[in-house]
Structures are given as structure tokens and as C-alpha cells.
Amino acid sequence: MQKIGFIGLGTMGTPMALNILRGGFELVVYNRNALKCAPLVDKGALLAASPMEVAERCEITLAIVSDPEAALEVALGPAGALKGLSPGKGYIDLSTVDAVTSRRIEAAAAEAGARFLEAPVSGSKKPAEEGNLIILAAGDKGLYDEALPLFGILGKSSHYLGAVGQGAMMKLAVNMVMGSMTVALAEGLSLAKGAGLDPSALLAVLDEGVVSNPLFRLKGPAMLRGEFPTAFPLKHMQKDMRLALEAGDAAGSALTVATAANEKFLEALSDGNGEEDMSAVYKVFK
Ligand code: NAP
């Protein structure tokens, strides 16, 4: 049986790793805070002391950590996964990062003779638990084909998008639209409330028309109840808006709507709402 490595047992990583274990794979896990490995080890996963050790012991290693800095640390750090890679092995980074970060990891993997795939995921905690993520992969096509059984466990669909960087860009474009829509919804609810309308009536009317969508249906009523249980933390949404805006800058695209939405996420972040769901951006409109 192929041995699979998994680095990063946060909100997304834990349910994803559990699903791989349930799928019958032998799994080696690592998390910076080792306490978070316990639920996996209890279910039969093997513990590693560093990302390097994970990669040494496994044919394919997956990682999903916070941001570009964390992705570089677990891949290229002093005890990083790439130090444990040998020719033919595969490294798949599922974290949401920018294209430049992904290409740095790809180059280091190539030096080790290993194969690299970036594969950020769309969908939050519940889709991760249910194996309903959308995988946005780019890089080594052979590794992609080999990883399809894993992607089948983690997600409801997977897309192969070409050269490394394309997966990162697809993910950032998706989240940029989602972040802008979330702020637009918060603003609309605030306008309705300020004008003396019942904001839940606005949700009902929106849902009957052409802009009806699952995001508004999921987040709108909870925003009005003042409940923001974390599915996708606001701090990560703001990180993705920042990375999308930087990519826009590099490409010479003026991202006007996203720039304005990002200001609202920054405001919510500085108010201390980073650990709450991204929908907590509604608070800054009150
Ligand atoms: P999270 O719950 O905050 O977990 C972050 C993980 O990264 C933890 O395992 C953490 O380790 C690790 N980490 C952070 N900095 C590190 C470092 N310097 N060295 C080693 N490990 C480090 O994040 P998440 O929600 O699972 O998100 C993970 C990634 O998936 C992010 O890129 C996010 O944008 C993306 N994503 C998230 C969602 C979502 O809904 N949550 C959806 C799609 C994509 P410790 O436990 O030791 O802190």
C-alpha cells in the first residue's frame, strides 16, 4: 500500500487527513503543534517529528498550512519536507498561496529530483469533512494522475490547470470573488437596515432573483443573527484578498472592487475578528 504523508492539521488538514485514513491509506502525519496529531494517531496514523521525516517515510506528501510563509517553512525550512524528498517522490501543496511561492517550492523540488504539484482547495470546513472539496491542481501531470485516488477522497471534483502558478491563481480569483460578494452582501444588509427595511426581507428578495446563490443563503441569515461560527476564518480571507491584489498589481490589472472589499476585511481584522468566520466582516458595517 502506498504510504501517504500529511503536514498541517488545522481546520482543513485534520478532516482531510482523517478522510485519507478512512480511505484505507497508511498515513504519516506532522503538525507544528504536535497535540493536534492526537486525533489522527488515535485512528492509526503514524507520527513524524518533522516535515522532513514525513517526506522520507512516504511516497507522496501533502501539506496544507496557513499562508506563503508557513508553506515555505514546511517545504524549505531547516527540517522541511524537501530535505526528505528523493528522486521520484511527490510533494503536493494544498495551501492557498501566491504563484511565486508555489514556483519557489517547485524549483526546490526539481533540484531534489522530486515531483511537485500545487493543489489549493475550494470549499471550507464542512466540504473538507464531507470530502466535497474542489481541487485546483497545477504542475507535474504524472503526479496529478497518481494522486487522483486521493483527490477522489478529498473532493467532489478536481481540475488540472497546467503549469505551477495556475492553480494558485485560480484559487485566488475564486476567493477574491467570494470575498467581494461577502462584503457586497454585508453592505446591502446594512443599507436595508439603515433605510428601515427588514434585512431578512432583502435576503428573501435576493434569493428569488438572478443573484440567488448558496453563499448568500448560507451566510446572510447568520450575519443577521450576529453569529459567525468559523468555517473560513476572516484572517485567511484577508490573506487571500491581499495575495489576489498583489497578483493584480503584478499583472497590471486594476482590481477596484476587491481593493474596496479588502479595506473592510482589514478593518474587521484590526477590530480583532480574525479568528471568526469571514462573514464577521458584517460587524464593521454596524
Ligand atoms: P488553520 O486552521 O489556521 O491551520 C493552519 C495550519 O498551518 C496549522 O496546522 C498550523 O500549525 C500550520 N502552520 C502555520 N504556520 C506554520 C509554520 N510557520 N510552520 C509550520 N506549520 C504552520 O488554517 P486552515 O483553515 O486549515 O487553512 C489552511 C490553508 O487552507 C490556508 O492556506 C487557507 O487559506 C486554506 N483554505 C482554508 C479554508 C477554510 O475554510 N478554512 C478553505 C479553503 C482553503 P499549528 O497548529 O502548529 O499552528
Coordinates of C-alpha atoms and ligand atoms in Angstrom, one line a residue:
M1 CA 0.0 0.0 0.0
Q2 CA 1.3 3.5 -0.8
K3 CA 2.3 5.4 2.2
I4 CA 1.0 9.0 2.3
G5 CA 2.3 11.9 4.3
F6 CA 0.2 14.8 5.7
I7 CA 1.6 18.1 7.0
G8 CA -0.6 20.6 8.7
L9 CA -3.5 19.5 10.9
G10 CA -5.6 22.7 11.2
T11 CA -9.2 23.3 10.4
M12 CA -8.8 21.9 6.9
G13 CA -6.0 19.5 7.3
T14 CA -7.5 17.4 10.2
P15 CA -10.7 16.3 8.4
M16 CA -8.8 15.8 5.1
A17 CA -6.2 13.6 6.8
L18 CA -9.0 11.7 8.6
N19 CA -10.7 11.0 5.2
I20 CA -7.4 9.7 3.7
L21 CA -7.0 7.4 6.7
R22 CA -10.6 6.2 6.3
G23 CA -9.9 5.7 2.6
G24 CA -7.5 2.9 3.6
F25 CA -4.2 4.6 3.1
E26 CA -1.3 4.3 5.5
L27 CA -0.7 7.8 6.8
V28 CA 2.2 9.6 8.4
V29 CA 1.3 13.0 10.0
Y30 CA 3.1 16.1 11.2
N31 CA 1.8 19.3 12.8
R32 CA 3.9 22.1 14.3
N33 CA 1.8 21.8 17.5
A34 CA 2.1 18.1 18.0
L35 CA -1.0 18.0 20.2
K36 CA -3.2 18.3 17.1
C37 CA -1.8 14.9 15.8
A38 CA -3.6 13.0 18.6
P39 CA -7.0 12.5 16.9
L40 CA -5.2 11.1 13.8
V41 CA -2.8 8.9 15.8
D42 CA -5.7 7.5 17.8
K43 CA -7.2 6.4 14.5
G44 CA -4.0 4.7 13.3
A45 CA -1.8 7.4 11.7
L46 CA 1.9 7.3 12.4
L47 CA 3.6 10.3 13.9
A48 CA 6.6 12.1 12.4
A49 CA 8.8 14.6 14.2
S50 CA 9.3 17.0 11.2
P51 CA 8.1 17.6 7.7
M52 CA 11.5 16.1 6.5
E53 CA 10.7 12.9 8.3
V54 CA 7.3 12.7 6.7
A55 CA 8.8 13.0 3.2
E56 CA 11.5 10.5 4.0
R57 CA 8.9 7.9 5.0
C58 CA 6.3 8.5 2.3
E59 CA 5.9 8.2 -1.5
I60 CA 3.6 11.2 -1.7
T61 CA 3.5 14.0 0.9
L62 CA 0.6 16.5 1.1
A63 CA 0.7 19.8 3.0
I64 CA -1.9 22.4 3.9
V65 CA -0.8 25.2 6.1
S66 CA -1.8 28.9 6.7
D67 CA 0.0 31.1 4.2
P68 CA 3.0 31.6 2.0
E69 CA 5.4 31.9 5.0
A70 CA 4.1 28.7 6.5
A71 CA 4.2 26.8 3.1
L72 CA 7.8 27.9 2.6
E73 CA 8.7 26.9 6.2
V74 CA 7.3 23.3 6.0
A75 CA 8.7 22.8 2.5
L76 CA 12.1 24.6 2.5
G77 CA 12.8 25.2 6.2
P78 CA 15.8 23.6 8.1
A79 CA 13.7 20.4 8.7
G80 CA 11.5 21.0 5.6
A81 CA 9.8 18.3 3.5
L82 CA 12.1 18.9 0.5
K83 CA 15.1 17.7 2.6
G84 CA 13.4 14.3 2.9
L85 CA 12.4 14.0 -0.8
S86 CA 14.3 11.8 -3.1
P87 CA 14.0 11.3 -6.9
G88 CA 10.6 10.1 -8.0
K89 CA 8.8 11.1 -4.8
G90 CA 5.9 13.6 -4.9
Y91 CA 5.1 16.7 -2.9
I92 CA 1.7 18.3 -3.1
D93 CA 1.0 21.7 -1.5
L94 CA -2.7 22.2 -0.9
S95 CA -2.3 25.6 0.9
T96 CA -3.6 28.8 -0.6
V97 CA -0.5 30.7 -1.6
D98 CA 0.6 33.0 -4.4
A99 CA 2.1 31.8 -7.7
V100 CA 5.6 33.0 -6.8
T101 CA 5.7 30.9 -3.6
S102 CA 4.5 27.9 -5.4
R103 CA 7.2 28.3 -8.1
R104 CA 9.9 28.6 -5.4
I105 CA 8.8 25.2 -4.0
E106 CA 8.6 23.7 -7.4
A107 CA 12.2 24.8 -8.2
A108 CA 13.5 23.3 -4.9
A109 CA 11.6 20.0 -5.6
A110 CA 13.1 19.8 -9.1
E111 CA 16.6 20.2 -7.6
A112 CA 15.9 17.2 -5.4
G113 CA 14.7 15.3 -8.5
A114 CA 11.2 15.1 -6.9
R115 CA 7.8 15.9 -8.5
F116 CA 5.6 18.9 -7.4
L117 CA 2.0 19.8 -7.7
E118 CA 0.2 22.8 -6.2
A119 CA -3.4 21.9 -5.4
P120 CA -5.2 24.6 -3.4
V121 CA -8.7 23.6 -2.5
S122 CA -12.0 25.4 -2.8
G123 CA -14.6 24.8 -0.1
S124 CA -14.4 25.2 3.7
K125 CA -14.6 23.1 6.9
K126 CA -17.8 21.2 6.1
P127 CA -16.8 20.2 2.5
A128 CA -13.5 19.1 3.9
E129 CA -15.3 16.9 6.4
E130 CA -17.6 15.5 3.7
G131 CA -14.9 15.0 1.1
N132 CA -16.6 17.6 -1.1
L133 CA -13.8 20.0 -1.9
I134 CA -12.9 21.3 -5.3
I135 CA -9.2 20.6 -6.1
L136 CA -7.4 23.2 -8.3
A137 CA -4.2 21.5 -9.3
A138 CA -1.2 22.5 -11.5
G139 CA 2.3 21.2 -12.0
D140 CA 3.5 17.6 -12.6
K141 CA 0.8 15.8 -14.6
G142 CA 2.1 12.4 -13.8
L143 CA 1.9 13.2 -10.1
Y144 CA -1.6 14.6 -10.6
D145 CA -2.7 11.3 -12.3
E146 CA -1.2 9.3 -9.5
A147 CA -2.9 11.5 -6.8
L148 CA -6.4 11.2 -8.4
P149 CA -7.4 8.4 -5.9
L150 CA -6.5 10.8 -3.1
F151 CA -8.3 13.7 -4.7
G152 CA -11.3 11.5 -5.2
I153 CA -11.4 11.0 -1.4
L154 CA -10.8 14.7 -0.6
G155 CA -13.0 16.3 -3.2
K156 CA -16.1 16.1 -5.4
S157 CA -14.1 17.4 -8.4
S158 CA -10.5 18.1 -9.4
H159 CA -9.2 20.3 -12.2
Y160 CA -5.8 20.1 -13.8
L161 CA -4.9 23.7 -14.8
G162 CA -1.4 23.4 -16.4
A163 CA 1.9 24.9 -15.2
V164 CA 2.6 25.7 -11.5
G165 CA 1.1 29.1 -10.6
Q166 CA -2.2 28.5 -12.5
G167 CA -3.7 26.6 -9.6
A168 CA -2.7 29.4 -7.2
M169 CA -4.1 32.0 -9.5
M170 CA -7.4 30.1 -10.0
K171 CA -7.8 29.8 -6.2
L172 CA -7.1 33.5 -5.6
A173 CA -9.5 34.6 -8.3
V174 CA -12.2 32.4 -6.8
N175 CA -11.7 33.7 -3.3
M176 CA -11.4 37.3 -4.5
V177 CA -14.9 37.0 -6.0
M178 CA -16.2 35.3 -2.8
G179 CA -14.7 38.0 -0.6
S180 CA -16.1 40.8 -2.7
M181 CA -19.5 39.1 -2.7
T182 CA -19.4 38.7 1.1
V183 CA -18.7 42.4 1.5
A184 CA -21.4 43.4 -1.0
L185 CA -23.9 41.3 0.9
A186 CA -22.9 42.9 4.2
E187 CA -23.2 46.4 2.7
G188 CA -26.6 45.6 1.2
L189 CA -27.9 44.3 4.5
S190 CA -26.6 47.4 6.2
L191 CA -28.2 49.7 3.7
A192 CA -31.6 47.9 4.0
K193 CA -31.4 48.1 7.8
G194 CA -30.5 51.8 7.7
A195 CA -33.4 52.5 5.4
G196 CA -35.8 50.9 7.8
L197 CA -36.4 47.8 5.8
D198 CA -36.4 44.3 7.3
P199 CA -33.0 43.0 6.1
S200 CA -34.2 39.4 6.1
A201 CA -36.8 40.5 3.5
L202 CA -33.8 41.7 1.4
L203 CA -32.3 38.1 1.7
A204 CA -35.7 36.7 0.5
V205 CA -35.9 39.0 -2.4
L206 CA -32.3 38.4 -3.5
D207 CA -32.9 34.7 -3.3
E208 CA -35.8 34.9 -5.7
G209 CA -33.9 36.7 -8.4
V210 CA -30.9 36.3 -10.6
V211 CA -28.3 36.8 -7.9
S212 CA -29.6 34.0 -5.8
N213 CA -26.6 31.9 -4.6
P214 CA -25.6 29.4 -1.9
L215 CA -23.1 31.9 -0.3
F216 CA -25.8 34.5 0.4
R217 CA -28.2 31.7 1.6
L218 CA -25.6 30.3 3.9
K219 CA -24.1 33.5 5.3
G220 CA -26.9 36.0 5.2
P221 CA -29.2 34.7 7.9
A222 CA -26.3 34.0 10.2
M223 CA -25.0 37.6 9.7
L224 CA -28.4 38.9 10.8
R225 CA -28.4 36.7 13.9
G226 CA -24.9 38.1 14.7
E227 CA -23.5 34.5 14.6
F228 CA -20.1 33.9 12.9
P229 CA -19.1 30.3 13.6
T230 CA -15.8 29.8 11.8
A231 CA -16.0 27.9 8.5
F232 CA -13.4 30.1 6.7
P233 CA -11.5 32.4 9.1
L234 CA -11.6 36.1 8.3
K235 CA -7.8 36.3 8.7
H236 CA -7.4 33.8 5.8
M237 CA -9.9 35.6 3.6
Q238 CA -8.0 38.8 4.1
K239 CA -4.7 37.0 3.3
D240 CA -6.3 35.8 0.0
M241 CA -7.6 39.2 -0.8
R242 CA -4.1 40.6 -0.2
L243 CA -2.5 37.9 -2.4
A244 CA -5.1 38.5 -5.2
L245 CA -4.4 42.2 -5.1
E246 CA -0.7 41.7 -5.3
A247 CA -1.2 39.4 -8.3
G248 CA -3.4 42.0 -9.9
D249 CA -0.6 44.6 -9.3
A250 CA 1.9 42.3 -10.9
A251 CA -0.3 41.7 -13.9
G252 CA -1.2 45.4 -14.3
S253 CA -4.9 44.7 -13.6
A254 CA -6.8 47.3 -11.5
L255 CA -8.9 45.3 -9.0
T256 CA -11.1 48.1 -7.9
V257 CA -13.9 46.2 -6.2
A258 CA -11.6 43.8 -4.4
T259 CA -9.5 46.7 -3.2
A260 CA -12.5 48.2 -1.5
A261 CA -13.6 44.9 -0.1
N262 CA -10.1 44.2 1.3
E263 CA -10.3 47.5 3.2
K264 CA -13.4 46.2 5.0
F265 CA -11.6 42.9 5.8
L266 CA -8.6 44.8 7.1
E267 CA -10.9 46.9 9.3
A268 CA -12.6 43.7 10.7
L269 CA -9.1 42.2 11.3
S270 CA -7.9 45.2 13.2
D271 CA -11.1 45.1 15.3
G272 CA -10.0 41.6 16.5
N273 CA -12.3 39.4 14.3
G274 CA -9.6 37.4 12.5
E275 CA -10.5 34.1 14.1
E276 CA -14.2 34.4 13.3
D277 CA -15.8 33.5 10.1
M278 CA -15.2 35.8 7.1
S279 CA -18.8 36.8 7.3
A280 CA -17.9 38.7 10.6
V281 CA -16.9 41.5 8.1
Y282 CA -20.6 42.4 8.6
K283 CA -19.7 43.8 12.0
V284 CA -17.8 46.8 10.5
F285 CA -21.0 48.0 8.8
K286 CA -22.9 48.4 12.1
Ligands
NAP1 P1 -5.6 26.8 10.3 O1 -6.8 26.1 10.9 O2 -5.3 28.2 10.7 O3 -4.4 25.9 10.3 C1 -3.1 26.3 9.9 C2 -2.1 25.2 9.9 O4 -0.9 25.7 9.4 C3 -1.9 24.6 11.3 O5 -1.6 23.2 11.1 C4 -0.6 25.3 11.7 O6 0.1 24.7 12.7 C5 0.1 25.4 10.4 N1 1.2 26.4 10.4 C6 1.0 27.8 10.4 N2 2.2 28.4 10.4 C7 3.2 27.4 10.3 C8 4.6 27.4 10.3 N3 5.3 28.5 10.3 N4 5.2 26.2 10.3 C9 4.5 25.0 10.3 N5 3.2 25.0 10.4 C10 2.5 26.1 10.4 O7 -5.9 27.0 8.7 P2 -6.9 26.2 7.7 O8 -8.2 26.9 7.8 O9 -6.8 24.8 7.9 O10 -6.3 26.7 6.3 C11 -5.1 26.1 5.8 C12 -4.9 26.6 4.4 O11 -6.1 26.2 3.6 C13 -4.8 28.1 4.2 O12 -3.9 28.4 3.2 C14 -6.2 28.5 3.9 O13 -6.2 29.7 3.1 C15 -6.6 27.4 3.0 N6 -8.1 27.1 3.0 C16 -8.9 27.2 4.1 C17 -10.2 27.0 4.0 C18 -11.1 27.1 5.3 O14 -12.3 27.2 5.1 N7 -10.6 27.1 6.5 C19 -10.8 26.7 2.8 C20 -10.0 26.6 1.7 C21 -8.7 26.8 1.8 P3 -0.2 24.9 14.2 O15 -1.4 24.0 14.5 O16 1.1 24.4 14.9 O17 -0.5 26.3 14.5

